[in-house]
PDB file of C-alpha atoms and ligand atoms in Angstrom:
ATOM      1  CA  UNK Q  20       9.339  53.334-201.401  1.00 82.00           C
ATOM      2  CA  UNK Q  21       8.825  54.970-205.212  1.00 93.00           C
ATOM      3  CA  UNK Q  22      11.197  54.154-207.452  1.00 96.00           C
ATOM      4  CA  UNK Q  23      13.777  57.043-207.985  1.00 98.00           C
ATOM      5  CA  UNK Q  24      14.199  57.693-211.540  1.00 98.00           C
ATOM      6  CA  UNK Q  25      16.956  60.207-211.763  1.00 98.00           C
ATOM      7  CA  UNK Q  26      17.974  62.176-215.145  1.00 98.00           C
ATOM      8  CA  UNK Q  27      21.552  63.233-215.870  1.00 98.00           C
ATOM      9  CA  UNK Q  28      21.449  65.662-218.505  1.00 98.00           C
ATOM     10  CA  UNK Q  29      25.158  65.799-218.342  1.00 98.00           C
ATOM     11  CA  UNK Q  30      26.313  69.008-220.548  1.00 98.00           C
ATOM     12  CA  UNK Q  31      23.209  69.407-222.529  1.00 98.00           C
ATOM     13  CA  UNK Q  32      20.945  70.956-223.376  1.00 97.00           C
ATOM     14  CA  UNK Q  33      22.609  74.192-224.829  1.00 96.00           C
ATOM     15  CA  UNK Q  34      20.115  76.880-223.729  1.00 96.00           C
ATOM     16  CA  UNK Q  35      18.086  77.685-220.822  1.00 95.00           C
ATOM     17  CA  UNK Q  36      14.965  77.708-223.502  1.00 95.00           C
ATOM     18  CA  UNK Q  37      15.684  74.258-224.790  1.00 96.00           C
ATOM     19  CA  UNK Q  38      16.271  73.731-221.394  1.00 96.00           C
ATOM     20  CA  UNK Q  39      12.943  75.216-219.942  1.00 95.00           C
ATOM     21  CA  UNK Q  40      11.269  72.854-223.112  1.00 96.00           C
ATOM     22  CA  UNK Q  41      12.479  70.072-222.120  1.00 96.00           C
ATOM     23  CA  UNK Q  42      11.973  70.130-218.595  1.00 96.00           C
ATOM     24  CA  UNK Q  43       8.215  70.887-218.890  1.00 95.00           C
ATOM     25  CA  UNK Q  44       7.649  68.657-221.390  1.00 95.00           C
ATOM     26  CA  UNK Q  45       8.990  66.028-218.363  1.00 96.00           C
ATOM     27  CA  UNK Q  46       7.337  67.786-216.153  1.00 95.00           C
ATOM     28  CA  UNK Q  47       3.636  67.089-217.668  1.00 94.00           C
ATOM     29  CA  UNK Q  48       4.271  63.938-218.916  1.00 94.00           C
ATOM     30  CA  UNK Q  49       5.404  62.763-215.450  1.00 94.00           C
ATOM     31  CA  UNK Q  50       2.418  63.971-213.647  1.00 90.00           C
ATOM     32  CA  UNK Q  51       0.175  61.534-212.958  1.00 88.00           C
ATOM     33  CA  UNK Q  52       3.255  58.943-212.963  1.00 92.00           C
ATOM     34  CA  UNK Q  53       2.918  59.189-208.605  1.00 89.00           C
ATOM     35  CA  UNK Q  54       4.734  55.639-208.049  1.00 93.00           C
ATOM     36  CA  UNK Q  55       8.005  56.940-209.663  1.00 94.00           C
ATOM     37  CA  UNK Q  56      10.066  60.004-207.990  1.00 96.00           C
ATOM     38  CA  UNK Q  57      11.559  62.100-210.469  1.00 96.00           C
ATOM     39  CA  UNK Q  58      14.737  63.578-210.124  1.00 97.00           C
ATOM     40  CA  UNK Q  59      15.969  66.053-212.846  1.00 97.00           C
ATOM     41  CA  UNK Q  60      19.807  66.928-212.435  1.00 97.00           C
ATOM     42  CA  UNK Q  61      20.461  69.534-215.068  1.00 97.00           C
ATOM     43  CA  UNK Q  62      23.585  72.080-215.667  1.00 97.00           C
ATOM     44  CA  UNK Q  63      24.740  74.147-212.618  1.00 96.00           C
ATOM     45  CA  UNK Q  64      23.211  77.367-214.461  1.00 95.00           C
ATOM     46  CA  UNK Q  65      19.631  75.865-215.193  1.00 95.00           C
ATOM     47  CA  UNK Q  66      19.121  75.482-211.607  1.00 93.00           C
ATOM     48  CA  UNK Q  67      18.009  78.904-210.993  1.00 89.00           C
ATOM     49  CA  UNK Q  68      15.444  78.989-213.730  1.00 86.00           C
ATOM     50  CA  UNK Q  69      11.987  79.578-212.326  1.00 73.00           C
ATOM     51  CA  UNK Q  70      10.157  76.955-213.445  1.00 81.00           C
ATOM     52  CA  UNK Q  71      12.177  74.422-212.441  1.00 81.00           C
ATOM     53  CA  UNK Q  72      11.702  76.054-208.763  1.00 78.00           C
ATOM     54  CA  UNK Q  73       8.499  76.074-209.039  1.00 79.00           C
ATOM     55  CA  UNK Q  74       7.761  72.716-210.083  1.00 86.00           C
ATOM     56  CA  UNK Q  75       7.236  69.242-208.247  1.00 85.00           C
ATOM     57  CA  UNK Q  76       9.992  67.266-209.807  1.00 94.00           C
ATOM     58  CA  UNK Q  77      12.664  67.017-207.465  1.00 95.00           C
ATOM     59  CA  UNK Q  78      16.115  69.254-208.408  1.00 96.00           C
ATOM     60  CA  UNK Q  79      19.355  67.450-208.215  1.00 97.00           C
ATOM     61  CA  UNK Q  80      23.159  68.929-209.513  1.00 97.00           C
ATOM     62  CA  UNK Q  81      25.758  66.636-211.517  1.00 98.00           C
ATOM     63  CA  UNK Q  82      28.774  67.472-209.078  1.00 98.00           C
ATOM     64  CA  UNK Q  83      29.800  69.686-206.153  1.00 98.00           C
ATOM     65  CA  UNK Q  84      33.107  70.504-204.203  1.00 98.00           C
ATOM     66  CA  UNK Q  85      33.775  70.277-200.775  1.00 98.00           C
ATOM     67  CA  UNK Q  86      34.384  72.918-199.045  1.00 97.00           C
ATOM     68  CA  UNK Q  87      31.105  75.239-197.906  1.00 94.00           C
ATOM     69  CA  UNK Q  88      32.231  79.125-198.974  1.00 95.00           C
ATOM     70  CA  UNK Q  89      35.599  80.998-200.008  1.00 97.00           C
ATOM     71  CA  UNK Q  90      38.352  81.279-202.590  1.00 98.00           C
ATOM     72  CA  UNK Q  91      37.414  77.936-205.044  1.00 98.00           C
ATOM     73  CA  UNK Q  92      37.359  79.683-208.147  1.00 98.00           C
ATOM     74  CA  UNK Q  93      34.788  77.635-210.690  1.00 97.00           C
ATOM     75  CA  UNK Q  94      33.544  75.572-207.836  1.00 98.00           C
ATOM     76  CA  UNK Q  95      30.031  74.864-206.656  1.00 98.00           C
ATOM     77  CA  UNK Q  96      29.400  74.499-202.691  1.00 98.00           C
ATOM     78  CA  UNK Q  97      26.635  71.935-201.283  1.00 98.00           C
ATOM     79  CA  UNK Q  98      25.009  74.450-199.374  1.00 97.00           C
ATOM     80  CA  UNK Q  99      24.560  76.713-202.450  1.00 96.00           C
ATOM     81  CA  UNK Q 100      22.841  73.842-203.985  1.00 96.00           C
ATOM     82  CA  UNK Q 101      20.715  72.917-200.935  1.00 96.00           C
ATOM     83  CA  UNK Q 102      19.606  76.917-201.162  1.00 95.00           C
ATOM     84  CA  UNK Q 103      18.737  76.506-204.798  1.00 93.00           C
ATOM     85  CA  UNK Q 104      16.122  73.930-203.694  1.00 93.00           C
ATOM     86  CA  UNK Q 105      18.572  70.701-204.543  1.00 96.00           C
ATOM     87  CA  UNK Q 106      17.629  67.536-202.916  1.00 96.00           C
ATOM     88  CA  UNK Q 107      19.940  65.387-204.684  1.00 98.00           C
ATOM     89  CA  UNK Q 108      23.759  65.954-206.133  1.00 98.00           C
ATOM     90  CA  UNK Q 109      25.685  63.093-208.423  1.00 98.00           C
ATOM     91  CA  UNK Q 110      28.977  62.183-206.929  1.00 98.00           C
ATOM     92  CA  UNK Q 111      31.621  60.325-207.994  1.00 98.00           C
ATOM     93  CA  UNK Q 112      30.422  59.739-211.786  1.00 98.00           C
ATOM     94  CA  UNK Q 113      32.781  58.335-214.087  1.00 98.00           C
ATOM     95  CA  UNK Q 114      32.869  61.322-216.164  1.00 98.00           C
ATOM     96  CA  UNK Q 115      34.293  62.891-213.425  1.00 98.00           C
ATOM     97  CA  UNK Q 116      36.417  60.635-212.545  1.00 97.00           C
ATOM     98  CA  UNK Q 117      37.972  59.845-215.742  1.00 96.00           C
ATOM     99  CA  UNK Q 118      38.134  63.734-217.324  1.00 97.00           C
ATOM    100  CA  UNK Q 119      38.490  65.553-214.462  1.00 97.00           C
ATOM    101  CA  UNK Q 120      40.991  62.912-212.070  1.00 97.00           C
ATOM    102  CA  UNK Q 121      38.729  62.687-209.506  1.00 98.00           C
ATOM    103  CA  UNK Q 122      39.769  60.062-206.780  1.00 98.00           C
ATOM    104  CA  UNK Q 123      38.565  58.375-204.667  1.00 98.00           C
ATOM    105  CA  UNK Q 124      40.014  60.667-201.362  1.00 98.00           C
ATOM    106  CA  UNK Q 125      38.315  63.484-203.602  1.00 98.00           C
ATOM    107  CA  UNK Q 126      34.568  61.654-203.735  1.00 98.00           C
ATOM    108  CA  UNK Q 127      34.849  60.703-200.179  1.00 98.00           C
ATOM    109  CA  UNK Q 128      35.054  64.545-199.531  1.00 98.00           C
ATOM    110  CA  UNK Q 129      32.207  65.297-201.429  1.00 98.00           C
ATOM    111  CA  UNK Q 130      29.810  62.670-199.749  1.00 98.00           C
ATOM    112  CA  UNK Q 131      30.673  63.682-196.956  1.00 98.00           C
ATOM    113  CA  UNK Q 132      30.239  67.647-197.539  1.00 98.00           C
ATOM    114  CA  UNK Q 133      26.913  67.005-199.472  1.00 98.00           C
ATOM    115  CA  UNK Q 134      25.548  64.544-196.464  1.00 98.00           C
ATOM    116  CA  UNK Q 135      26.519  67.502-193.787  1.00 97.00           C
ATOM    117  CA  UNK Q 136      24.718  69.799-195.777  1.00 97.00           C
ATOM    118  CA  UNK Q 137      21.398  67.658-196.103  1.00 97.00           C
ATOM    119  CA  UNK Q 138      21.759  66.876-199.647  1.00 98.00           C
ATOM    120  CA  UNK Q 139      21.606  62.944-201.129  1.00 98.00           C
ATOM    121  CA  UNK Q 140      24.596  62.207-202.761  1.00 98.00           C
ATOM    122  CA  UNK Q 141      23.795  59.602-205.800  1.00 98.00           C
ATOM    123  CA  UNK Q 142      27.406  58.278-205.083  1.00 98.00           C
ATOM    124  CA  UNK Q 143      28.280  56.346-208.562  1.00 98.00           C
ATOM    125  CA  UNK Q 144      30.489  53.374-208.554  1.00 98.00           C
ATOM    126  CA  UNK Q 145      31.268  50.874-211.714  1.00 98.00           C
ATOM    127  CA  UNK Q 146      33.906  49.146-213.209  1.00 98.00           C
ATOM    128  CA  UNK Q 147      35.603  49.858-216.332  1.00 97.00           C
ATOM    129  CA  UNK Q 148      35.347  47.238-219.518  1.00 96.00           C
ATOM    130  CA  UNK Q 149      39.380  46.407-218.787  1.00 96.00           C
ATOM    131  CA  UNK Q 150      39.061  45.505-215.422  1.00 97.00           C
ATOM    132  CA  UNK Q 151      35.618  43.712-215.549  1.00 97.00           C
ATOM    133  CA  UNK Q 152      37.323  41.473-218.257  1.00 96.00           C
ATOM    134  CA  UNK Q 153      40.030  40.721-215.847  1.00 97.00           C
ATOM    135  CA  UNK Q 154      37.285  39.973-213.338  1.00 97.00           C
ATOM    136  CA  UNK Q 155      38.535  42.485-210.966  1.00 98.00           C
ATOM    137  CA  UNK Q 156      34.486  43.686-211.074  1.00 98.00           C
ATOM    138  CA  UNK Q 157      34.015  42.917-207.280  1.00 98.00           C
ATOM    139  CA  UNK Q 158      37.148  44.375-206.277  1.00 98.00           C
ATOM    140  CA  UNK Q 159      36.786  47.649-208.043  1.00 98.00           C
ATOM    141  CA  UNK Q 160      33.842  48.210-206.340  1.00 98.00           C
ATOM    142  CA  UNK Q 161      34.703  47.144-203.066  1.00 98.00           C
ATOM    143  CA  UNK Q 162      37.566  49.582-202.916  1.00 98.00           C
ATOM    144  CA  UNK Q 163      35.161  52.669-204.424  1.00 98.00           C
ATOM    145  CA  UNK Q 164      32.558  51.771-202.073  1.00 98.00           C
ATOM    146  CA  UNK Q 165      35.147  51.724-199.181  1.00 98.00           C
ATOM    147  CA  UNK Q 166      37.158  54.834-199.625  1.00 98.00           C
ATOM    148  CA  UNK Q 167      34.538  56.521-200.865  1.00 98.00           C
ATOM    149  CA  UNK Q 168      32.655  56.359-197.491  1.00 98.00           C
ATOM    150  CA  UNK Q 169      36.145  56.079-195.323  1.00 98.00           C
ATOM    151  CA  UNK Q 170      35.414  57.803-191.830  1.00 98.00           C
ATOM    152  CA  UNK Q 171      31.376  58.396-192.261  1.00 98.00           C
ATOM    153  CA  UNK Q 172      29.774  56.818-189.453  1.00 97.00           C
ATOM    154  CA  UNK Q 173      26.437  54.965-189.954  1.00 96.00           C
ATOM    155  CA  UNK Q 174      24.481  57.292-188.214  1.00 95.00           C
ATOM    156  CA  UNK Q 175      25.853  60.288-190.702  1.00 96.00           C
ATOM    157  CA  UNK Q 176      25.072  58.510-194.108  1.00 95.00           C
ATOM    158  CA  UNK Q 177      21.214  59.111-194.073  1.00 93.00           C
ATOM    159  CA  UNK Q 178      20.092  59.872-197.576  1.00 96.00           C
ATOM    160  CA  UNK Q 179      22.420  58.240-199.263  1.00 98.00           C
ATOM    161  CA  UNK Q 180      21.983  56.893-202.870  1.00 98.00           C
ATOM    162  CA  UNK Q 181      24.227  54.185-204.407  1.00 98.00           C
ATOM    163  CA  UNK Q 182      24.573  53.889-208.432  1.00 98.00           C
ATOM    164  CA  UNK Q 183      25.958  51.433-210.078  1.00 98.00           C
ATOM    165  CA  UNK Q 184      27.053  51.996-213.157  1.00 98.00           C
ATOM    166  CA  UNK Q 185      29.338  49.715-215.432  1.00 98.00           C
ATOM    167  CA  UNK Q 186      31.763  52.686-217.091  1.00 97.00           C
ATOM    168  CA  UNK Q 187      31.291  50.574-220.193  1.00 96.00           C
ATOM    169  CA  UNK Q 188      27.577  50.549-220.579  1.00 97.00           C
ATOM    170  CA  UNK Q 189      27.320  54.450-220.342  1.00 96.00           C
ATOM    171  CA  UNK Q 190      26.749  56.247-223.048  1.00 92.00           C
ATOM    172  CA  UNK Q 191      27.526  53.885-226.247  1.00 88.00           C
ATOM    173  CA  UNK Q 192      24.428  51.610-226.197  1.00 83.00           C
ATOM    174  CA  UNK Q 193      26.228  48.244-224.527  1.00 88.00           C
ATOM    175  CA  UNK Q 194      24.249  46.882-222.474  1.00 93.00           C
ATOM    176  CA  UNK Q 195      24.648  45.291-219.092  1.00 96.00           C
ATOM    177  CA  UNK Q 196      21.919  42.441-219.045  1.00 96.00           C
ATOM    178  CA  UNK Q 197      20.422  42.851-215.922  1.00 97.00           C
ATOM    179  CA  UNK Q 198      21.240  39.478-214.346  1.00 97.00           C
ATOM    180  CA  UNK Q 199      24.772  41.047-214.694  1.00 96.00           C
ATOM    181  CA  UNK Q 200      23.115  44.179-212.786  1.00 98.00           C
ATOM    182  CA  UNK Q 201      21.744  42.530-210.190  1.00 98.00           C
ATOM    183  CA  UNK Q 202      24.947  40.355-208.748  1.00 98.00           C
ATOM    184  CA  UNK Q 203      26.639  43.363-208.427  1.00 98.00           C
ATOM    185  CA  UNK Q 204      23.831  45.521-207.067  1.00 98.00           C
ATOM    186  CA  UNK Q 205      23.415  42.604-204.526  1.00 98.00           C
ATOM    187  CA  UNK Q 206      27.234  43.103-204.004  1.00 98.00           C
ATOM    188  CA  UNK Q 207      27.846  46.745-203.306  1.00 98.00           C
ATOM    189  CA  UNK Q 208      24.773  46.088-200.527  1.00 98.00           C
ATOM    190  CA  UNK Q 209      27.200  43.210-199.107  1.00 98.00           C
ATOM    191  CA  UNK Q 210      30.221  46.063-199.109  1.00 98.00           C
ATOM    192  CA  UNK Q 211      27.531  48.816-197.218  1.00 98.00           C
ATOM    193  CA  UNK Q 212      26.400  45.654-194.672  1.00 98.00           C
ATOM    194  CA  UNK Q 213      29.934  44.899-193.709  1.00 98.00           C
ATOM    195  CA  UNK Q 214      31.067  48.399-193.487  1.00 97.00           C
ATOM    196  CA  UNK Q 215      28.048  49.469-191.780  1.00 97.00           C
ATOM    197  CA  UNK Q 216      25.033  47.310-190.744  1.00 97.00           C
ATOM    198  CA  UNK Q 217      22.988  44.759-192.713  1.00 97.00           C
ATOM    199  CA  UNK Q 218      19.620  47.098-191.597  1.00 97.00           C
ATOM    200  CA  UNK Q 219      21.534  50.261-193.359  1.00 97.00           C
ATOM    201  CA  UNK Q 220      22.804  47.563-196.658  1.00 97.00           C
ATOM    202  CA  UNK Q 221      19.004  46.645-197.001  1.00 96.00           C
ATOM    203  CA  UNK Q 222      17.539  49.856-196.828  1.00 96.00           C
ATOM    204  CA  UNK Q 223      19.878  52.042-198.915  1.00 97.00           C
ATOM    205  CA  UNK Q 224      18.247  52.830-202.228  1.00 98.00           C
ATOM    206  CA  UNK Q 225      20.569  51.311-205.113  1.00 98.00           C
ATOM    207  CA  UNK Q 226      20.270  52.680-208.446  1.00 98.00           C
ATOM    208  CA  UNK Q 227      21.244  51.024-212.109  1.00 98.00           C
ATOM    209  CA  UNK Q 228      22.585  53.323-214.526  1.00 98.00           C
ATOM    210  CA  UNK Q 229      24.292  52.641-217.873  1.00 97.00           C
ATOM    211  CA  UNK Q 230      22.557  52.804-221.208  1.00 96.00           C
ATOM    212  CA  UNK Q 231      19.004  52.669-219.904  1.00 97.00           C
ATOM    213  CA  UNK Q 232      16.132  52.865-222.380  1.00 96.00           C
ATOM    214  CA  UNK Q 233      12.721  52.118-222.558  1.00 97.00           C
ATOM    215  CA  UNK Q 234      12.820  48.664-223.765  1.00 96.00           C
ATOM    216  CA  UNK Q 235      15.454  47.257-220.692  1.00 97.00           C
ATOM    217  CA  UNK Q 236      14.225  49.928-217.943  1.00 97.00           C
ATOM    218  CA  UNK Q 237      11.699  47.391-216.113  1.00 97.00           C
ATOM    219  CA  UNK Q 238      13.904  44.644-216.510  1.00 97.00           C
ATOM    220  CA  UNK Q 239      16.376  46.331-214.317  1.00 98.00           C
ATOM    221  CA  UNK Q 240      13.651  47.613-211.558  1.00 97.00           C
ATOM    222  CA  UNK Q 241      11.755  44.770-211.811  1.00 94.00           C
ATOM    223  CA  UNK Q 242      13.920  41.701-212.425  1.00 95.00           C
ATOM    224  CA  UNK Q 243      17.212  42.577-211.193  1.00 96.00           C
ATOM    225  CA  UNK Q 244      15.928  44.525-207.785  1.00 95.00           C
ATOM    226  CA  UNK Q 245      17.407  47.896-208.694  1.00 98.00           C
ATOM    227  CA  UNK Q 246      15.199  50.875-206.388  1.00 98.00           C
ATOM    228  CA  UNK Q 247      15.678  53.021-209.597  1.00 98.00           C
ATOM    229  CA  UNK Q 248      17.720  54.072-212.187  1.00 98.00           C
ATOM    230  CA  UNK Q 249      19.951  56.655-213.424  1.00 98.00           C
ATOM    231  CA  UNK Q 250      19.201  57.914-216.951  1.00 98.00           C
ATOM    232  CA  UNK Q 251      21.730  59.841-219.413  1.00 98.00           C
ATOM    233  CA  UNK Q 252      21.231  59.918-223.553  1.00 97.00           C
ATOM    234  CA  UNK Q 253      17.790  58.901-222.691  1.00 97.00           C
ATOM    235  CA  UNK Q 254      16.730  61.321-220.403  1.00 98.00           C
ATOM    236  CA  UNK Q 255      16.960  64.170-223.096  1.00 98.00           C
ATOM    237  CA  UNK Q 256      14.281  62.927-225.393  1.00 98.00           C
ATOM    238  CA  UNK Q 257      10.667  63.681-223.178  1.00 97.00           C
ATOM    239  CA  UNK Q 258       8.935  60.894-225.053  1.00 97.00           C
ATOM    240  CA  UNK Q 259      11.224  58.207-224.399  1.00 98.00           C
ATOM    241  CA  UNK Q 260      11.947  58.993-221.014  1.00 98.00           C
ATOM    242  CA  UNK Q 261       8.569  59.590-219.865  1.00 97.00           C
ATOM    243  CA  UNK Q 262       7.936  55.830-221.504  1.00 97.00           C
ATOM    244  CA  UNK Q 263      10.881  54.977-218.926  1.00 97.00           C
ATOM    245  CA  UNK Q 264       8.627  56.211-216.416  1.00 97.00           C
ATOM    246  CA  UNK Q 265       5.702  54.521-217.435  1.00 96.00           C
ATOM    247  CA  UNK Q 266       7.599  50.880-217.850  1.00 96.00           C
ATOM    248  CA  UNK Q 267       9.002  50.782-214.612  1.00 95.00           C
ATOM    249  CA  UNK Q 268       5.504  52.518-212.843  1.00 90.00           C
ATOM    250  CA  UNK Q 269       3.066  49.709-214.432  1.00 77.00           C
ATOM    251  CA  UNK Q 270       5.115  46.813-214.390  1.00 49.00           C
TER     252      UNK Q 270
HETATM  253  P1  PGA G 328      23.638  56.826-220.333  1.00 56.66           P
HETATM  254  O1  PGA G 328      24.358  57.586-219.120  1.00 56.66           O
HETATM  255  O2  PGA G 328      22.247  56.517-219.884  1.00 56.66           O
HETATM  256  O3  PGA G 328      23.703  57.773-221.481  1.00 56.66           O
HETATM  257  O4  PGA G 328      24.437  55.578-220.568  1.00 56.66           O
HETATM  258  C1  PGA G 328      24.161  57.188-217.805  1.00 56.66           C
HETATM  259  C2  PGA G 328      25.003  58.028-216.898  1.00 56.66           C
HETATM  260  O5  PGA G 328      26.091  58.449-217.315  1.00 56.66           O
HETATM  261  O6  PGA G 328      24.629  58.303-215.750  1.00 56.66           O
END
């Protein structure tokens, strides 16, 4: 399997040139990278831009609601995305969760409307710095992982993409060594076998995400058995994360 190297360009950048820049710039500089899939998830509006539908970097969104057509106002369905060439859609990121309430009844809804629509759902799960200090860590994720996929049956969860993200290693430069990573990457597969099937726990692709740079990308992939990571700040400088890329790829 390649590795999956997804980029969450959260709310940036500003214009669909800048936009259009950066992604070719990715674009080239990923070409003849063919062990790592690249996933680019940019802004809702950016999807439609031509070049990105053109290209062979794979499209994914940040978010998605749950219902398929009809009177949503502001919302985005998973069947418009899957029309707009998506593969992938984000669910369940802490952003979300922590600016915009989202629960986890609401996430659950979206995995399973982005699964019935064909679409992978990166479904995000991590605890915050509070509760890993308390050492509730396993338990967090245990209940995220559980409601989160309450009433999906085994044989409905095809393309599905777990991240794990520590809420606080995104975004500020803390890092999660990857030892850390990797018992609670091993973990969440432990939740998935003993809500589903050890054959589904070992084959569902688990992602790292949370302050991921060039220097600790491999470390992550390589050492602590991550199937690919999930890339924010870093993803919106070409250089560094086509050097991402290139770390993981050669390792
Ligand atoms: P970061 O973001 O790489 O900037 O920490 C990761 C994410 O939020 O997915």
């Amino acid at each position: 399997m390649k590795t999956l190297i997804v980029a969450n360009w959260k709310m940036n950048p500003s214009s669909l040139a800048e936009a259009n820049r950066l992604f070719g710039l990715v674009e080239k500089g990923s070409k003849k990278i063919k062990k790592a899939e690249v996933v680019v998830c940019p802004p809702f509006p950016y999807l439609l831009s031509m070049k990105y539908q053109a290209s062979s970097i794979k499209l994914g969104a940040q978010d998605c609601f749950w219902e398929e057509k009809g009177a949503f106002t502001g919302e985005v369905s998973p069947l418009m995305l899957k029309n707009l060439r998506c593969n992938y859609v984000i669910i369940g990121h802490s952003e979300r969760r922590n600016y915009f309430g989202e629960t986890d009844g609401v996430i659950n809804k979206k995995i399973k409307s982005a699964l019935q629509a064909k679409l992978s759902p990166i479904f995000c799960i991590g605890e915050t710095w509070q509760e890993r200090n308390k050492g509730k860590t396993r338990q967090v994720l245990k209940s995220q992982i559980e409601k989160g996929l309450s009433g999906i049956k085994e044989n409905e969860v095809n393309g599905l993409i777990l991240a794990y993200e520590p809420v606080w290693a995104i975004g500020n430069g803390k890092i999660c060594s990857f030892k850390e990573a990797q018992v609670m990457g091993f973990y969440s597969r432990e939740i998935i076998a003993r809500l589903f099937s050890s054959l589904l726990a070992k084959k569902i692709p688990v992602l790292y995400g949370g302050s991921v740079n060039s220097k600790n990308a491999r470390d992550y992939v390589r050492e602590g058995g991550f199937d690919g990571l999930l890339v924010g700040g870093a993803s919106l400088n070409d250089q560094e994360f086509i050097e991402i890329l290139r770390s993981v790829v050669n390792a």
